[in-house]
């Protein structure tokens, strides 16, 4: 599989070295430039797969680099990074087609996640084939939808018809069904498709920080606010704002959100005047909002403001016809990432997958297939490669065990092997490994400490002798 090349443009030599060394450790080929003009020359001479550019540079700033890249190769993703985060630069970069916008200082983990998401989107392929689409991946990426389910295709037809409306949309469904992806489908087919699509996860951000994240803040608004920072509403101005897991939002913030929807203006933290915004809101939730309203944890007036266009995404267990289709899609995706041919799926494995209830829906299926590709090593997928919900490994009677696993292999040994294989593939990234394995980072850490203690114990026994 071809190694992806990333062009890093930054006039700070130490930053260029830091970024290039880190990205090479992540397995990418890296080219560097110290100015905007040099970056464009290098790109024209030797096009790359992705560009990471600073905003403030001599010989052409980040916006000029972005425009130059998009003029010659519109499909190449460009990520703009800057220590001078302003509303104008952020919005301008997104309008010009930036794939993402990173504020300095940022962590290497955050950079790795952004780069991997974008590269994975490229590997997964683009286009619209088959009946309907299933958006997956980041808010800034697009992928085709994989479905043959009659309910899903009918839902997509309806959404395509209302996509040009400015009305708010409320998407409800179980975790892992693709609610965020459906939201991106609506945006892509609407008249705001050329404008920003910005998402905020209401469940992932602490309540005391969510207000600043959504509405932005002025310099000095609170301790640590060293400069003005635009909020998600301003970044999405003219486009679409996704409020993911809206049911987790604090009641006090719900009231402020209601006012924003009614007045089409926001108040930055520490600001002295309201800021007008033009944003279409799409909200998603896996919670039962009617029950939340009964329990007084979700405002009734906000519910009806958001639920102008109601959407319910069916769970995967009700779309059994899609399981085979999605399995094939994920096999091709993760085999491509691993640089191997898609492994064959025996009939018994197909039966196991069809019979599973998939409480984690499409996301669970994707992780199961990703793990299976990792464990199969290019050979056929076997029951031992399926770690389904609840830790069960299903094997029909008479099934032949994997050649790499002897009859005496214990479940604990298989678990240890899987953890180490996953960490090795993810370059030691425990956060990503925990996502793939469906456990917490703390569990990964505890397991590694446990294995280390066992190794130290064996070493002491060897030294002590019989």
Phi, psi and omega in degrees: 000134183296134177285131181287141180252133179240129176264121180253121180244117180200134181280350178273112185300320181293323179291319177301316181295316180299312182293316182294318179297317182294314182293326176294322177297331179281355176101012180258156171271135188234134170245148182234154176218148182258001179209163179295317181295319179295322179299316181293323178297315181296322180294319180294325180284319184217086182305146181242182183268341183198150179236132176241110187236142173285158181277312184263108179214154173286159176067034180111123182275184183299325179294320178294321176298314180302312180297318180297319179294314184293333179291320183267332182210083187296338183278348182281123181287139179237128177250126182257132178237144183202151173263357182250067185283111176232163178301315185296314183293320180296311181294319181297317180298317181291323178293328180281355175106016178298139180287326179201168184222115185248129180269130174280145356281149178227158180276154178294328177298319179295316179299315181300319181294318179296312182296315182295321179299315183292315179296320179297323178298319178295317181293326182290340176092156181240181175106171181233102180236157177078190182266111177084181182222151171231109182287137175216161180098205187280172180293332183271349181261165175227140175221154181288153179271137182249102180199146170235001184294133184297319179297318182292315181295323177293319178299317181294324177296318179296315182295324177298325181289329182258003186297332182277356176286157176266356185297148178292150180236135175244115181255119180244148180168166181293162178297135177090005182275347179102033182295316179296326182289323175296322178299318179293327176298316179299314181298316186295332182261004179264178180281002175257012185302329181277356181258171185297147169241113187238136181240149173224129179269107184292340181272337186271345184252129179305146184305322184286349178252344186295323180298314178296321180297321183277316188255349180081175179211158176270162176300130179082007182296330177202171181300125180098351178277082186280345180204164176294139180228126180288147176268177182297325180298316181290322179296331181267005185306126183089349183239223185236138176246124177263121175257094185280137182055054182299335180294345180270358184286140179297144182302319181297320179287329175302320180296320179291323177296319178302318180295320179299316180296320182287319188260346183057042176207152181239162173242113175293149174297126181083000181280161181248350181215146179293153180243119180292141178222147176239098187224135170270129183258129171239122181248145176232154177199148171254005179270158174275096186294330177294321176292321178298322178293321177297325180273005178063030177253356176219133185290135179294317182294325178290321179304313182286337174289323182276328189272038179291315175243099183277137179227131175239121181268123181292145177291161183296327181296341176264004179232051186303332179294342181272346186298313180296317181298314180291323178301313180297320179298313182288327176300315180294320182297307187279337172292321177297317179295326181275351179074030179232165175287146178303126182290147177292150179247104179299160182301323180295324179291318177301321179294320178297315181295319180294327184275347181287148183277344177052064177298335178266003174060215187298323180298319178296315179300318180299315180293323178298315180292322178298316178295318182297319177297319180297317184282329185289337178061030179095350178270184179298148176283130182243164180306326181295343181272353183261112175254089185273170182309132180095001177080005182283140173244107187276131174222117179298156179304136177084359180291144181275130180293159178300140182296337179276353184240117181280168180296337182269358180294130181269161177298325180296319179294322177295321179297314180299315180298318181296317180298314182292322178296317181295316179297321180296318180292327182266019177055037176081005181285103185291327180296312180294319179299320180295324178294316181295318184277349178074031178230174180277160176299324179299321178297316178301313181299316180296320179297317180296319177297321179296315179295324180294319178296321178298317180296317179297324179294318178296321180297319179295322179295322181294320181292319182292328181081177184288000000 
